[in-house]
PDB file of C-alpha atoms in Angstrom:
ATOM      1  CA  MET A   1      -0.027  -0.084   0.070  1.00 38.00           C
ATOM      2  CA  SER A   2       1.255   3.278  -0.815  1.00 41.00           C
ATOM      3  CA  THR A   3       1.818   6.327   1.513  1.00 47.00           C
ATOM      4  CA  ASP A   4      -0.643   8.210  -0.754  1.00 54.00           C
ATOM      5  CA  THR A   5      -3.472   6.519   1.304  1.00 62.00           C
ATOM      6  CA  MET A   6      -1.564   6.375   4.556  1.00 68.00           C
ATOM      7  CA  PRO A   7      -0.114   9.890   5.382  1.00 74.00           C
ATOM      8  CA  VAL A   8       3.097   9.961   7.191  1.00 73.00           C
ATOM      9  CA  THR A   9       3.507  12.316  10.319  1.00 75.00           C
ATOM     10  CA  SER A  10       7.229  13.533  10.696  1.00 74.00           C
ATOM     11  CA  SER A  11       8.589  13.854  13.871  1.00 74.00           C
ATOM     12  CA  LYS A  12      10.136  17.517  13.503  1.00 71.00           C
ATOM     13  CA  ASP A  13      10.090  19.410  16.474  1.00 66.00           C
ATOM     14  CA  GLU A  14       8.331  22.491  14.637  1.00 68.00           C
ATOM     15  CA  GLY A  15       4.990  20.491  14.563  1.00 73.00           C
ATOM     16  CA  MET A  16       4.957  20.274  18.337  1.00 89.00           C
ATOM     17  CA  SER A  17       2.543  22.512  20.762  1.00 91.00           C
ATOM     18  CA  ILE A  18       3.262  23.617  24.291  1.00 92.00           C
ATOM     19  CA  PRO A  19       0.193  22.937  26.282  1.00 93.00           C
ATOM     20  CA  GLU A  20       1.861  23.893  29.542  1.00 92.00           C
ATOM     21  CA  PRO A  21       5.497  25.188  30.606  1.00 95.00           C
ATOM     22  CA  GLY A  22       8.094  22.363  30.169  1.00 97.00           C
ATOM     23  CA  LEU A  23       5.855  20.215  28.178  1.00 97.00           C
ATOM     24  CA  ARG A  24       5.760  19.634  24.354  1.00 97.00           C
ATOM     25  CA  ARG A  25       3.301  17.968  22.480  1.00 96.00           C
ATOM     26  CA  GLN A  26       2.872  16.391  18.780  1.00 95.00           C
ATOM     27  CA  VAL A  27       0.093  14.443  17.963  1.00 94.00           C
ATOM     28  CA  MET A  28       1.341  11.812  15.295  1.00 93.00           C
ATOM     29  CA  SER A  29      -1.043   9.377  13.793  1.00 92.00           C
ATOM     30  CA  TYR A  30      -4.409   8.581  14.904  1.00 94.00           C
ATOM     31  CA  SER A  31      -8.071   6.878  13.875  1.00 94.00           C
ATOM     32  CA  PRO A  32     -11.248   6.961  15.992  1.00 95.00           C
ATOM     33  CA  ALA A  33      -9.872   3.806  17.665  1.00 97.00           C
ATOM     34  CA  MET A  34      -6.317   5.105  18.712  1.00 97.00           C
ATOM     35  CA  MET A  35      -3.733   7.911  18.953  1.00 97.00           C
ATOM     36  CA  LEU A  36      -0.207   7.886  18.927  1.00 97.00           C
ATOM     37  CA  VAL A  37       1.141  11.359  20.733  1.00 96.00           C
ATOM     38  CA  ARG A  38       4.835  12.323  21.270  1.00 96.00           C
ATOM     39  CA  HIS A  39       5.699  14.290  24.485  1.00 97.00           C
ATOM     40  CA  THR A  40       9.049  15.837  25.339  1.00 97.00           C
ATOM     41  CA  MET A  41       9.435  17.306  28.940  1.00 98.00           C
ATOM     42  CA  THR A  42      12.123  19.520  30.251  1.00 98.00           C
ATOM     43  CA  LYS A  43      13.803  18.300  33.448  1.00 98.00           C
ATOM     44  CA  GLY A  44      11.886  19.528  36.640  1.00 98.00           C
ATOM     45  CA  TRP A  45       8.513  19.674  34.747  1.00 98.00           C
ATOM     46  CA  VAL A  46       5.666  18.338  37.105  1.00 98.00           C
ATOM     47  CA  GLY A  47       2.330  17.501  35.282  1.00 96.00           C
ATOM     48  CA  ALA A  48      -1.170  18.294  36.745  1.00 94.00           C
ATOM     49  CA  ARG A  49      -2.702  15.323  38.403  1.00 96.00           C
ATOM     50  CA  HIS A  50      -5.428  14.107  36.434  1.00 96.00           C
ATOM     51  CA  SER A  51      -7.522  11.151  34.980  1.00 96.00           C
ATOM     52  CA  HIS A  52      -9.165  10.477  31.466  1.00 96.00           C
ATOM     53  CA  PRO A  53     -11.235   7.899  30.123  1.00 97.00           C
ATOM     54  CA  HIS A  54      -8.885   6.393  27.743  1.00 97.00           C
ATOM     55  CA  GLU A  55      -6.380   3.548  28.274  1.00 98.00           C
ATOM     56  CA  GLN A  56      -2.953   4.900  27.873  1.00 98.00           C
ATOM     57  CA  MET A  57       0.117   3.102  26.831  1.00 98.00           C
ATOM     58  CA  VAL A  58       3.315   4.843  27.567  1.00 98.00           C
ATOM     59  CA  TYR A  59       6.880   4.220  26.295  1.00 98.00           C
ATOM     60  CA  ILE A  60       9.990   6.158  27.379  1.00 98.00           C
ATOM     61  CA  VAL A  61      12.103   6.883  24.479  1.00 98.00           C
ATOM     62  CA  SER A  62      14.978   9.052  26.402  1.00 98.00           C
ATOM     63  CA  GLY A  63      15.266  10.391  29.850  1.00 98.00           C
ATOM     64  CA  ARG A  64      13.584   9.460  33.178  1.00 98.00           C
ATOM     65  CA  ILE A  65      10.059  10.072  34.417  1.00 98.00           C
ATOM     66  CA  ARG A  66       8.591   9.437  37.705  1.00 98.00           C
ATOM     67  CA  PHE A  67       4.950   8.366  37.711  1.00 98.00           C
ATOM     68  CA  GLU A  68       2.368   8.566  40.603  1.00 97.00           C
ATOM     69  CA  HIS A  69      -0.874   6.623  40.447  1.00 96.00           C
ATOM     70  CA  PRO A  70      -3.060   5.423  43.499  1.00 94.00           C
ATOM     71  CA  GLY A  71      -1.079   2.162  43.721  1.00 93.00           C
ATOM     72  CA  GLY A  72       2.174   3.651  44.442  1.00 96.00           C
ATOM     73  CA  VAL A  73       5.084   5.704  42.600  1.00 98.00           C
ATOM     74  CA  PHE A  74       7.959   4.414  40.254  1.00 98.00           C
ATOM     75  CA  GLU A  75      10.405   5.546  37.884  1.00 98.00           C
ATOM     76  CA  ALA A  76      10.903   4.800  34.322  1.00 98.00           C
ATOM     77  CA  GLY A  77      13.458   5.248  31.749  1.00 98.00           C
ATOM     78  CA  PRO A  78      14.611   4.521  28.204  1.00 98.00           C
ATOM     79  CA  GLY A  79      12.798   1.514  26.808  1.00 98.00           C
ATOM     80  CA  ASP A  80      10.602   0.967  29.645  1.00 98.00           C
ATOM     81  CA  SER A  81       6.601   0.836  29.051  1.00 98.00           C
ATOM     82  CA  PHE A  82       3.722   0.804  31.231  1.00 97.00           C
ATOM     83  CA  LEU A  83      -0.135   0.906  30.837  1.00 97.00           C
ATOM     84  CA  VAL A  84      -2.379   3.415  32.487  1.00 97.00           C
ATOM     85  CA  PRO A  85      -6.031   2.159  32.970  1.00 97.00           C
ATOM     86  CA  GLY A  86      -8.850   4.737  31.984  1.00 97.00           C
ATOM     87  CA  ASN A  87     -10.172   6.790  34.773  1.00 97.00           C
ATOM     88  CA  VAL A  88      -7.274   6.305  36.985  1.00 97.00           C
ATOM     89  CA  GLU A  89      -5.806   9.511  38.543  1.00 97.00           C
ATOM     90  CA  HIS A  90      -2.202   9.829  37.800  1.00 97.00           C
ATOM     91  CA  GLN A  91       0.679  12.388  37.648  1.00 97.00           C
ATOM     92  CA  ALA A  92       3.918  12.383  35.878  1.00 97.00           C
ATOM     93  CA  SER A  93       7.210  14.312  36.444  1.00 98.00           C
ATOM     94  CA  ALA A  94      10.276  14.607  34.415  1.00 98.00           C
ATOM     95  CA  LEU A  95      13.442  13.644  36.447  1.00 98.00           C
ATOM     96  CA  GLU A  96      15.552  14.371  33.322  1.00 98.00           C
ATOM     97  CA  ASP A  97      14.931  16.014  29.890  1.00 98.00           C
ATOM     98  CA  SER A  98      12.511  13.272  28.676  1.00 98.00           C
ATOM     99  CA  GLU A  99      10.962  11.929  25.397  1.00 98.00           C
ATOM    100  CA  VAL A 100       7.732   9.735  25.623  1.00 98.00           C
ATOM    101  CA  LEU A 101       5.431   8.210  23.203  1.00 98.00           C
ATOM    102  CA  ASP A 102       1.937   7.821  24.406  1.00 98.00           C
ATOM    103  CA  ILE A 103      -0.913   5.442  22.803  1.00 98.00           C
ATOM    104  CA  PHE A 104      -4.426   6.519  23.865  1.00 98.00           C
ATOM    105  CA  THR A 105      -7.362   4.376  23.107  1.00 98.00           C
ATOM    106  CA  PRO A 106      -9.826   5.559  21.924  1.00 97.00           C
ATOM    107  CA  MET A 107      -8.124   8.686  20.364  1.00 96.00           C
ATOM    108  CA  ARG A 108      -8.321  11.657  22.460  1.00 96.00           C
ATOM    109  CA  GLU A 109     -10.666  14.207  20.616  1.00 94.00           C
ATOM    110  CA  ASP A 110      -9.322  17.068  22.701  1.00 92.00           C
ATOM    111  CA  TYR A 111      -5.901  16.419  21.336  1.00 92.00           C
ATOM    112  CA  ALA A 112      -6.915  16.104  17.598  1.00 88.00           C
ATOM    113  CA  ASN A 113      -6.082  19.130  15.261  1.00 68.00           C
TER     114      ASN A 113
END
């Protein structure tokens, strides 16, 4: 199948938004069923504690993050991945400059362009 029917999204940094200080976001490919999102965080960034109905799969490309959830706290680094069930309150922070890939299912309409 050609890329004419399957568009390719480049990971060039100029395609990233800044939803809050210290966090950059790029919505990559998505369908109604799922969405791939690239996040970069600067060291010291602390995200808001939140929850959402979407399941979220997280893959750490580089750096190190701290993740808090009702069951505890852990750190994750390059090559690590984990799953965040829907409706679970959680919070992430960057222990180092970090790059993370998130997959959401279903897609997050609030992130869609």
